Amino acid sequence: MQPRQSCVRSSAAEEKKKSKHFMKAILPSPIHATQLRIPDEFITRFGNELNNVTTITVPDGCIWKITLNKCGKDVFFQNNWQEFTEYYSIGYGSYLDFKYKGKSKFNVIIFDSTSVEICYPSTNEEPNIKCPRKISKVETSDKNHGTEFNSASKRAKDAAFFRSTFIKNRYPYVHSDFASKYLKPNVPFKLQNCHGQQWKVFCALQEAGKSAMRITRGFRKFARENNLSCRKEYEFKLIKRKPVVVLQPCRRRCVGSSVEKEVRESKHFKKAILPSPFHANKIRIPDEFIKRFGNELNNVATIMVPDGRVWEIGLENCDEDVFFCNNWREFSEYYSIEYGCYLTFKYKGNSKFSVVIFDATSVEICYPFKDANEEPNTKCLSDDSVVEINDATDLPSENQVSKNPSFKSTIKARRLVSEDFSF
């Protein structure tokens, strides 16, 4: 079988189908804390449209200005990237789905290590609109010229509190404004619960030479004994300064408009295809997604693909795990989904999902052209019980090589690729 070929950009229809998503996995490397490389294939498609400053819009409404840096043929999100990752607790095991909107503007969906979209911090603040000067070329450098800036999270500058999202096995982040004013590295302070009980804890610098910190020693005991909820945002209020600093964490309540509520319901999840024949026949839905929406699912799911096709995939409940099952093989073969691919699903309600498919280069695939006379797949399965499930995690497969089997009937010409591109 021949590998999938790239799409030809020779018609308006093909231009419309131009794939604008790319996926990035955060690996256990300190490099990802300060910069993130954009996939080569995405740069090949859109590099000539990018300026040295990009705008990244997050589902919580915050808008971030992140500068680009070109090093050789590689292009990175760099200046302000560290502040962005700290604000959303992005670390090893996280995934980010970027969608290019044109004119150096991106939307992003953030997934935690359980493969489910995070619950975004709530904020009533102004989004970060600080932006370095705009020029026509990305500045070339071999060094990280990241600079401190006033991030979207100015929450603690004039108020004696800060907010942090509790992530299992991660220490809470304390923004520099609050930390520099009230805390000192390795000097004990106390966390107090709503009953007045106190736990001694310590802070450590997030990075040498900067004032941002993380609450480290003693925090896990406090979290465990007070049943802090994973992936929930807490507001740490200063209630006493002398003789010792005392903070009281309170869980933030999600209030506001229906749009705000939907943002915090976080309806996306992602799956990485691993080197197993198991994924050719079925794929497991993450536990955390099922905890949120399992009681809404029927025995058949409707999956809508960007090419306009609609697929009906059976759901199977097996020992408290739930899988996309019947018709999954046909679906995966049609789109050449195999080892190294990623899929991001968005739940639309009533057992309906939309999906974006990424190949082994972490860039959205070019979908097969749809025949005007083609009927959508409406094959239904026997009725069964309502589905309920639990969790699964995926391993990062960012640099894995794909065998690239093609689907059986679509023929495409190879798109010409130029080694040199401009910005």
CSV table of C-alpha atoms in Angstrom, one decimal:
chain,number,residue,atom,x,y,z
A,1,MET,CA,0.0,0.0,0.0
A,2,GLN,CA,1.2,3.5,-0.8
A,3,PRO,CA,1.6,6.2,1.9
A,4,ARG,CA,-0.8,9.1,2.1
A,5,GLN,CA,0.2,11.9,-0.2
A,6,SER,CA,0.0,15.6,0.6
A,7,CYS,CA,-2.9,17.6,-0.7
A,8,VAL,CA,-2.5,19.7,-3.9
A,9,ARG,CA,-3.4,23.4,-3.5
A,10,SER,CA,-4.7,23.8,-7.0
A,11,SER,CA,-8.4,24.7,-6.4
A,12,ALA,CA,-10.6,26.7,-4.1
A,13,ALA,CA,-12.1,23.5,-2.7
A,14,GLU,CA,-8.6,22.1,-1.8
A,15,GLU,CA,-7.6,25.4,-0.3
A,16,LYS,CA,-10.7,25.3,1.9
A,17,LYS,CA,-9.6,21.8,3.1
A,18,LYS,CA,-6.1,23.0,4.0
A,19,SER,CA,-5.5,21.6,7.4
A,20,LYS,CA,-4.7,24.2,10.1
A,21,HIS,CA,-4.3,22.2,13.3
A,22,PHE,CA,-1.1,20.9,14.9
A,23,MET,CA,-0.5,19.0,18.1
A,24,LYS,CA,2.3,19.3,20.6
A,25,ALA,CA,3.2,16.9,23.4
A,26,ILE,CA,5.1,18.3,26.4
A,27,LEU,CA,8.0,16.0,27.0
A,28,PRO,CA,10.2,15.7,30.2
A,29,SER,CA,12.7,18.3,29.0
A,30,PRO,CA,13.5,21.7,30.6
A,31,ILE,CA,13.5,23.1,27.0
A,32,HIS,CA,9.7,22.8,26.9
A,33,ALA,CA,9.5,25.1,29.9
A,34,THR,CA,10.9,28.0,28.0
A,35,GLN,CA,10.1,27.4,24.3
A,36,LEU,CA,8.1,25.0,22.1
A,37,ARG,CA,9.0,24.1,18.5
A,38,ILE,CA,6.4,24.4,15.8
A,39,PRO,CA,6.2,21.3,13.5
A,40,ASP,CA,8.2,21.5,10.3
A,41,GLU,CA,5.2,20.6,8.2
A,42,PHE,CA,3.1,23.4,9.6
A,43,ILE,CA,5.9,25.9,8.9
A,44,THR,CA,6.1,24.5,5.3
A,45,ARG,CA,2.4,25.3,4.8
A,46,PHE,CA,2.1,28.6,6.7
A,47,GLY,CA,5.5,29.9,7.6
A,48,ASN,CA,5.4,32.7,5.0
A,49,GLU,CA,2.3,34.2,6.9
A,50,LEU,CA,3.9,34.4,10.3
A,51,ASN,CA,5.2,37.5,11.9
A,52,ASN,CA,7.6,37.6,14.9
A,53,VAL,CA,4.6,37.9,17.3
A,54,THR,CA,1.7,35.4,17.5
A,55,THR,CA,-1.6,35.8,19.3
A,56,ILE,CA,-2.8,32.7,21.2
A,57,THR,CA,-6.4,32.7,22.3
A,58,VAL,CA,-7.4,30.3,25.1
A,59,PRO,CA,-11.0,29.0,25.8
A,60,ASP,CA,-11.0,31.0,29.1
A,61,GLY,CA,-11.0,34.2,27.0
A,62,CYS,CA,-7.4,35.1,27.8
A,63,ILE,CA,-5.3,36.3,24.8
A,64,TRP,CA,-1.5,35.9,25.0
A,65,LYS,CA,1.2,37.5,22.9
A,66,ILE,CA,4.0,35.0,22.3
A,67,THR,CA,7.0,35.9,20.2
A,68,LEU,CA,8.5,33.5,17.6
A,69,ASN,CA,12.2,32.8,17.3
A,70,LYS,CA,13.9,31.2,14.3
A,71,CYS,CA,17.0,29.1,15.0
A,72,GLY,CA,18.3,27.5,11.8
A,73,LYS,CA,15.2,26.0,10.1
A,74,ASP,CA,13.4,25.5,13.4
A,75,VAL,CA,10.8,28.0,14.6
A,76,PHE,CA,9.8,28.2,18.3
A,77,PHE,CA,7.2,29.8,20.5
A,78,GLN,CA,9.6,31.5,22.9
A,79,ASN,CA,9.4,34.9,24.6
A,80,ASN,CA,6.5,34.8,27.2
A,81,TRP,CA,6.1,31.0,26.6
A,82,GLN,CA,7.2,30.2,30.1
A,83,GLU,CA,4.7,32.6,31.7
A,84,PHE,CA,2.0,30.9,29.6
A,85,THR,CA,2.9,27.4,30.6
A,86,GLU,CA,3.1,28.3,34.3
A,87,TYR,CA,-0.3,30.1,34.2
A,88,TYR,CA,-2.0,26.9,32.9
A,89,SER,CA,0.2,24.4,34.8
A,90,ILE,CA,1.4,22.9,31.5
A,91,GLY,CA,4.0,20.2,32.1
A,92,TYR,CA,5.2,16.8,31.2
A,93,GLY,CA,2.3,14.7,29.9
A,94,SER,CA,0.3,17.7,28.7
A,95,TYR,CA,-0.8,18.1,25.1
A,96,LEU,CA,-1.7,21.3,23.2
A,97,ASP,CA,-3.9,21.4,20.1
A,98,PHE,CA,-3.3,24.6,18.1
A,99,LYS,CA,-5.6,25.8,15.3
A,100,TYR,CA,-4.2,28.5,13.0
A,101,LYS,CA,-6.7,31.3,12.3
A,102,GLY,CA,-4.6,33.3,9.9
A,103,LYS,CA,-2.5,36.5,10.4
A,104,SER,CA,-0.3,34.9,13.1
A,105,LYS,CA,-3.4,34.1,15.3
A,106,PHE,CA,-3.9,30.8,17.0
A,107,ASN,CA,-6.6,29.2,19.1
A,108,VAL,CA,-5.4,26.5,21.6
A,109,ILE,CA,-7.0,23.6,23.5
A,110,ILE,CA,-4.9,22.3,26.5
A,111,PHE,CA,-5.1,18.7,27.6
A,112,ASP,CA,-3.7,17.4,30.9
A,113,SER,CA,-1.9,14.1,31.5
A,114,THR,CA,-5.3,12.2,31.6
A,115,SER,CA,-5.9,13.2,28.0
A,116,VAL,CA,-8.8,15.4,28.9
A,117,GLU,CA,-9.1,19.1,28.4
A,118,ILE,CA,-8.1,21.1,31.5
A,119,CYS,CA,-10.5,23.2,33.6
A,120,TYR,CA,-9.2,26.7,32.8
A,121,PRO,CA,-8.6,29.2,35.6
A,122,SER,CA,-11.4,31.6,36.0
A,123,THR,CA,-10.5,35.3,35.6
A,124,ASN,CA,-12.2,38.7,35.5
A,125,GLU,CA,-9.0,40.4,34.5
A,126,GLU,CA,-7.9,42.1,31.3
A,127,PRO,CA,-6.2,39.6,28.9
A,128,ASN,CA,-2.6,40.1,28.2
A,129,ILE,CA,-2.2,42.4,25.2
A,130,LYS,CA,1.4,43.4,25.7
A,131,CYS,CA,3.2,42.9,22.5
A,132,PRO,CA,6.8,43.4,21.3
A,133,ARG,CA,7.2,45.5,18.1
A,134,LYS,CA,5.8,43.8,15.0
A,135,ILE,CA,8.3,43.3,12.2
A,136,SER,CA,8.1,41.3,9.0
A,137,LYS,CA,10.7,38.7,9.7
A,138,VAL,CA,11.2,36.4,12.7
A,139,GLU,CA,14.3,37.4,14.6
A,140,THR,CA,17.0,34.7,14.2
A,141,SER,CA,19.0,33.7,17.3
A,142,ASP,CA,20.6,30.7,18.8
A,143,LYS,CA,19.8,31.8,22.4
A,144,ASN,CA,16.6,32.2,24.4
A,145,HIS,CA,15.9,35.9,24.7
A,146,GLY,CA,12.8,35.3,26.9
A,147,THR,CA,12.0,38.4,29.0
A,148,GLU,CA,9.8,39.0,32.0
A,149,PHE,CA,6.6,40.8,31.2
A,150,ASN,CA,3.3,41.6,33.0
A,151,SER,CA,1.3,38.5,32.2
A,152,ALA,CA,-2.4,38.1,32.1
A,153,SER,CA,-2.3,37.1,35.8
A,154,LYS,CA,-1.8,40.4,37.5
A,155,ARG,CA,-4.2,39.1,40.1
A,156,ALA,CA,-1.8,39.4,43.1
A,157,LYS,CA,-0.2,42.7,42.5
A,158,ASP,CA,-2.5,44.8,44.7
A,159,ALA,CA,-4.4,42.1,46.5
A,160,ALA,CA,-3.2,39.7,49.2
A,161,PHE,CA,-4.2,36.5,47.4
A,162,PHE,CA,-3.2,34.4,44.4
A,163,ARG,CA,-4.9,31.6,42.5
A,164,SER,CA,-3.4,28.3,41.5
A,165,THR,CA,-4.9,25.1,40.0
A,166,PHE,CA,-4.2,21.9,41.9
A,167,ILE,CA,-2.7,19.2,39.7
A,168,LYS,CA,-1.8,15.8,41.2
A,169,ASN,CA,1.9,15.4,41.7
A,170,ARG,CA,2.5,19.1,40.8
A,171,TYR,CA,3.3,21.8,43.3
A,172,PRO,CA,1.1,25.0,43.3
A,173,TYR,CA,2.6,27.9,41.4
A,174,VAL,CA,2.9,31.3,43.3
A,175,HIS,CA,3.1,34.3,41.0
A,176,SER,CA,6.1,36.6,41.4
A,177,ASP,CA,4.0,39.6,42.5
A,178,PHE,CA,2.7,37.7,45.5
A,179,ALA,CA,5.8,35.7,46.2
A,180,SER,CA,8.2,38.6,46.3
A,181,LYS,CA,6.0,40.6,48.7
A,182,TYR,CA,5.0,37.9,51.2
A,183,LEU,CA,7.2,34.8,50.9
A,184,LYS,CA,10.8,33.8,51.1
A,185,PRO,CA,12.5,30.6,49.8
A,186,ASN,CA,12.9,27.8,52.3
A,187,VAL,CA,11.3,29.9,55.1
A,188,PRO,CA,8.3,28.1,56.6
A,189,PHE,CA,4.8,29.5,56.5
A,190,LYS,CA,1.4,27.9,57.2
A,191,LEU,CA,-1.6,26.8,55.3
A,192,GLN,CA,-4.9,26.9,57.2
A,193,ASN,CA,-8.1,25.1,56.4
A,194,CYS,CA,-11.6,26.4,57.1
A,195,HIS,CA,-11.6,24.8,60.6
A,196,GLY,CA,-8.6,26.7,61.7
A,197,GLN,CA,-6.1,23.7,61.5
A,198,GLN,CA,-2.7,24.6,60.2
A,199,TRP,CA,0.1,22.8,58.3
A,200,LYS,CA,3.7,24.0,58.0
A,201,VAL,CA,4.9,24.3,54.4
A,202,PHE,CA,7.8,25.7,52.4
A,203,CYS,CA,8.4,27.5,49.1
A,204,ALA,CA,11.1,27.1,46.6
A,205,LEU,CA,12.1,29.4,43.7
A,206,GLN,CA,10.5,28.3,40.4
A,207,GLU,CA,13.7,29.4,38.6
A,208,ALA,CA,17.0,30.9,39.8
A,209,GLY,CA,17.1,34.7,39.4
A,210,LYS,CA,13.3,35.1,39.4
A,211,SER,CA,10.9,35.6,42.2
A,212,ALA,CA,8.0,33.2,41.2
A,213,MET,CA,7.8,30.2,43.5
A,214,ARG,CA,6.1,26.9,44.1
A,215,ILE,CA,4.7,25.6,47.4
A,216,THR,CA,6.8,22.5,47.9
A,217,ARG,CA,7.6,20.7,51.2
A,218,GLY,CA,4.5,19.9,53.2
A,219,PHE,CA,2.0,20.7,50.6
A,220,ARG,CA,1.2,17.1,49.5
A,221,LYS,CA,0.3,16.3,53.1
A,222,PHE,CA,-2.0,19.3,53.3
A,223,ALA,CA,-3.7,18.4,50.0
A,224,ARG,CA,-4.2,14.8,51.0
A,225,GLU,CA,-5.5,15.5,54.5
A,226,ASN,CA,-7.9,18.2,53.2
A,227,ASN,CA,-9.1,16.3,50.1
A,228,LEU,CA,-8.2,19.0,47.6
A,229,SER,CA,-9.8,18.3,44.3
A,230,CYS,CA,-7.6,17.6,41.3
A,231,ARG,CA,-7.6,20.1,38.4
A,232,LYS,CA,-9.7,22.6,40.5
A,233,GLU,CA,-8.6,26.2,41.0
A,234,TYR,CA,-8.0,27.4,44.6
A,235,GLU,CA,-7.6,31.0,45.8
A,236,PHE,CA,-4.9,31.3,48.5
A,237,LYS,CA,-5.7,34.3,50.8
A,238,LEU,CA,-3.3,35.9,53.1
A,239,ILE,CA,-4.9,35.9,56.5
A,240,LYS,CA,-1.9,36.7,58.7
A,241,ARG,CA,1.6,38.1,58.2
A,242,LYS,CA,3.2,38.0,61.7
A,243,PRO,CA,4.9,36.3,63.4
A,244,VAL,CA,4.5,33.8,60.5
A,245,VAL,CA,2.7,34.1,57.2
A,246,VAL,CA,-0.6,32.1,57.1
A,247,LEU,CA,-2.5,31.4,53.9
A,248,GLN,CA,-6.0,29.9,53.6
A,249,PRO,CA,-6.8,28.1,50.3
A,250,CYS,CA,-10.5,28.3,49.2
A,251,ARG,CA,-11.9,26.5,46.2
A,252,ARG,CA,-13.0,28.8,43.4
A,253,ARG,CA,-16.6,28.5,42.4
A,254,CYS,CA,-17.5,28.6,38.7
A,255,VAL,CA,-20.1,31.3,38.3
A,256,GLY,CA,-21.2,33.5,35.5
A,257,SER,CA,-22.6,33.2,32.0
A,258,SER,CA,-23.6,30.0,30.2
A,259,VAL,CA,-20.5,30.6,28.0
A,260,GLU,CA,-18.3,30.6,31.0
A,261,LYS,CA,-19.9,27.4,32.3
A,262,GLU,CA,-19.4,25.6,29.0
A,263,VAL,CA,-15.7,26.6,29.0
A,264,ARG,CA,-15.2,25.0,32.3
A,265,GLU,CA,-17.0,21.8,31.4
A,266,SER,CA,-14.0,21.1,29.1
A,267,LYS,CA,-15.5,18.9,26.4
A,268,HIS,CA,-12.4,17.9,24.5
A,269,PHE,CA,-10.3,14.8,24.9
A,270,LYS,CA,-7.3,13.4,22.9
A,271,LYS,CA,-6.0,10.0,22.0
A,272,ALA,CA,-2.6,9.0,20.8
A,273,ILE,CA,-2.4,5.8,18.6
A,274,LEU,CA,0.2,3.5,20.2
A,275,PRO,CA,2.1,0.6,18.5
A,276,SER,CA,-0.5,-2.0,19.3
A,277,PRO,CA,-2.9,-4.0,17.0
A,278,PHE,CA,-5.5,-3.3,19.7
A,279,HIS,CA,-5.9,0.3,18.4
A,280,ALA,CA,-6.8,-1.0,14.9
A,281,ASN,CA,-10.1,-2.4,16.3
A,282,LYS,CA,-11.1,-0.2,19.2
A,283,ILE,CA,-9.9,2.8,21.1
A,284,ARG,CA,-10.6,3.6,24.8
A,285,ILE,CA,-12.2,6.8,25.9
A,286,PRO,CA,-10.4,8.5,28.9
A,287,ASP,CA,-11.9,7.8,32.3
A,288,GLU,CA,-12.1,11.5,33.2
A,289,PHE,CA,-14.3,12.2,30.2
A,290,ILE,CA,-16.6,9.4,31.2
A,291,LYS,CA,-16.9,10.7,34.7
A,292,ARG,CA,-18.2,14.0,33.2
A,293,PHE,CA,-20.4,12.8,30.4
A,294,GLY,CA,-20.7,9.0,30.6
A,295,ASN,CA,-24.4,9.1,31.7
A,296,GLU,CA,-25.2,10.9,28.4
A,297,LEU,CA,-23.8,8.3,26.0
A,298,ASN,CA,-25.8,5.8,24.2
A,299,ASN,CA,-24.5,2.6,22.5
A,300,VAL,CA,-23.8,4.4,19.2
A,301,ALA,CA,-21.7,7.6,18.8
A,302,THR,CA,-21.8,9.9,15.9
A,303,ILE,CA,-18.4,11.2,14.8
A,304,MET,CA,-18.2,14.2,12.4
A,305,VAL,CA,-15.0,14.7,10.5
A,306,PRO,CA,-13.8,18.0,8.9
A,307,ASP,CA,-14.2,16.5,5.4
A,308,GLY,CA,-18.0,16.5,6.0
A,309,ARG,CA,-18.4,12.8,6.5
A,310,VAL,CA,-20.4,11.5,9.4
A,311,TRP,CA,-19.6,8.1,11.0
A,312,GLU,CA,-21.6,6.0,13.4
A,313,ILE,CA,-19.3,4.1,15.7
A,314,GLY,CA,-20.5,1.6,18.3
A,315,LEU,CA,-19.6,2.0,22.0
A,316,GLU,CA,-18.6,-1.0,24.0
A,317,ASN,CA,-18.6,-1.2,27.8
A,318,CYS,CA,-16.0,-3.8,29.0
A,319,ASP,CA,-15.1,-4.1,32.7
A,320,GLU,CA,-15.9,-0.4,33.4
A,321,ASP,CA,-13.8,0.7,30.4
A,322,VAL,CA,-15.6,2.2,27.3
A,323,PHE,CA,-14.4,1.9,23.8
A,324,PHE,CA,-15.1,3.2,20.3
A,325,CYS,CA,-15.6,-0.3,18.8
A,326,ASN,CA,-17.8,-1.4,15.9
A,327,ASN,CA,-16.9,0.4,12.7
A,328,TRP,CA,-13.7,1.8,14.3
A,329,ARG,CA,-11.5,-0.3,12.0
A,330,GLU,CA,-13.3,1.0,8.9
A,331,PHE,CA,-12.9,4.5,10.2
A,332,SER,CA,-9.2,4.2,11.0
A,333,GLU,CA,-8.4,2.5,7.7
A,334,TYR,CA,-10.2,5.1,5.7
A,335,TYR,CA,-8.2,7.9,7.3
A,336,SER,CA,-4.9,5.9,7.6
A,337,ILE,CA,-5.0,6.3,11.3
A,338,GLU,CA,-2.1,4.3,12.8
A,339,TYR,CA,0.9,4.4,15.1
A,340,GLY,CA,2.1,7.9,15.8
A,341,CYS,CA,-1.3,9.6,14.9
A,342,TYR,CA,-3.3,11.7,17.3
A,343,LEU,CA,-7.0,12.4,17.4
A,344,THR,CA,-8.8,15.2,19.3
A,345,PHE,CA,-12.5,14.8,20.0
A,346,LYS,CA,-15.0,17.5,21.0
A,347,TYR,CA,-18.2,16.3,22.6
A,348,LYS,CA,-21.3,18.1,21.1
A,349,GLY,CA,-23.9,16.4,23.3
A,350,ASN,CA,-26.4,13.6,22.5
A,351,SER,CA,-23.5,11.1,21.8
A,352,LYS,CA,-22.2,13.3,19.0
A,353,PHE,CA,-18.5,14.1,18.6
A,354,SER,CA,-16.4,16.2,16.2
A,355,VAL,CA,-12.8,15.0,15.5
A,356,VAL,CA,-9.6,16.4,14.2
A,357,ILE,CA,-6.9,13.9,13.0
A,358,PHE,CA,-3.2,14.4,13.2
A,359,ASP,CA,-0.5,12.4,11.4
A,360,ALA,CA,2.9,11.3,12.8
A,361,THR,CA,4.3,14.8,12.1
A,362,SER,CA,1.8,16.2,14.6
A,363,VAL,CA,0.0,18.2,11.9
A,364,GLU,CA,-3.6,17.8,10.9
A,365,ILE,CA,-4.0,15.4,7.9
A,366,CYS,CA,-5.3,16.4,4.5
A,367,TYR,CA,-8.6,14.6,4.4
A,368,PRO,CA,-9.8,12.6,1.4
A,369,PHE,CA,-12.0,14.4,-1.0
A,370,LYS,CA,-15.7,13.5,-0.6
A,371,ASP,CA,-17.6,12.2,-3.6
A,372,ALA,CA,-20.7,14.2,-4.2
A,373,ASN,CA,-22.7,11.0,-4.5
A,374,GLU,CA,-21.3,9.4,-1.4
A,375,GLU,CA,-23.7,8.5,1.3
A,376,PRO,CA,-22.6,9.1,5.0
A,377,ASN,CA,-22.0,6.0,7.0
A,378,THR,CA,-25.3,5.4,8.8
A,379,LYS,CA,-24.8,1.8,9.8
A,380,CYS,CA,-26.4,1.4,13.2
A,381,LEU,CA,-25.7,-1.3,15.8
A,382,SER,CA,-28.0,-3.2,18.1
A,383,ASP,CA,-29.4,-1.3,21.0
A,384,ASP,CA,-27.7,-1.9,24.4
A,385,SER,CA,-27.3,-0.3,27.8
A,386,VAL,CA,-26.2,3.3,28.4
A,387,VAL,CA,-22.4,3.5,28.6
A,388,GLU,CA,-20.4,4.4,31.7
A,389,ILE,CA,-16.6,4.4,31.9
A,390,ASN,CA,-13.3,5.1,33.5
A,391,ASP,CA,-9.9,6.5,32.6
A,392,ALA,CA,-6.9,5.9,30.4
A,393,THR,CA,-3.7,7.7,29.7
A,394,ASP,CA,-1.5,7.9,26.6
A,395,LEU,CA,2.2,7.9,26.2
A,396,PRO,CA,3.9,10.8,24.3
A,397,SER,CA,4.7,9.7,20.8
A,398,GLU,CA,5.9,13.0,19.3
A,399,ASN,CA,9.0,11.6,17.5
A,400,GLN,CA,7.7,8.2,16.6
A,401,VAL,CA,7.9,7.0,13.0
A,402,SER,CA,4.7,6.0,11.2
A,403,LYS,CA,4.2,3.1,8.7
A,404,ASN,CA,1.7,5.3,6.9
A,405,PRO,CA,-0.6,2.8,5.2
A,406,SER,CA,-3.0,4.6,2.9
A,407,PHE,CA,-6.7,4.2,2.6
A,408,LYS,CA,-7.8,2.0,-0.3
A,409,SER,CA,-9.4,4.3,-2.9
A,410,THR,CA,-8.3,7.9,-2.8
A,411,ILE,CA,-5.4,9.0,-5.1
A,412,LYS,CA,-3.6,12.3,-4.5
A,413,ALA,CA,-0.7,14.0,-6.1
A,414,ARG,CA,2.3,14.9,-3.9
A,415,ARG,CA,2.5,18.6,-3.0
A,416,LEU,CA,5.8,20.2,-3.8
A,417,VAL,CA,7.7,21.3,-0.8
A,418,SER,CA,10.4,24.0,-0.7
A,419,GLU,CA,13.3,23.8,1.7
A,420,ASP,CA,13.5,27.6,2.0
A,421,PHE,CA,10.6,29.6,3.5
A,422,SER,CA,10.3,33.1,4.6
A,423,PHE,CA,8.2,34.9,7.2
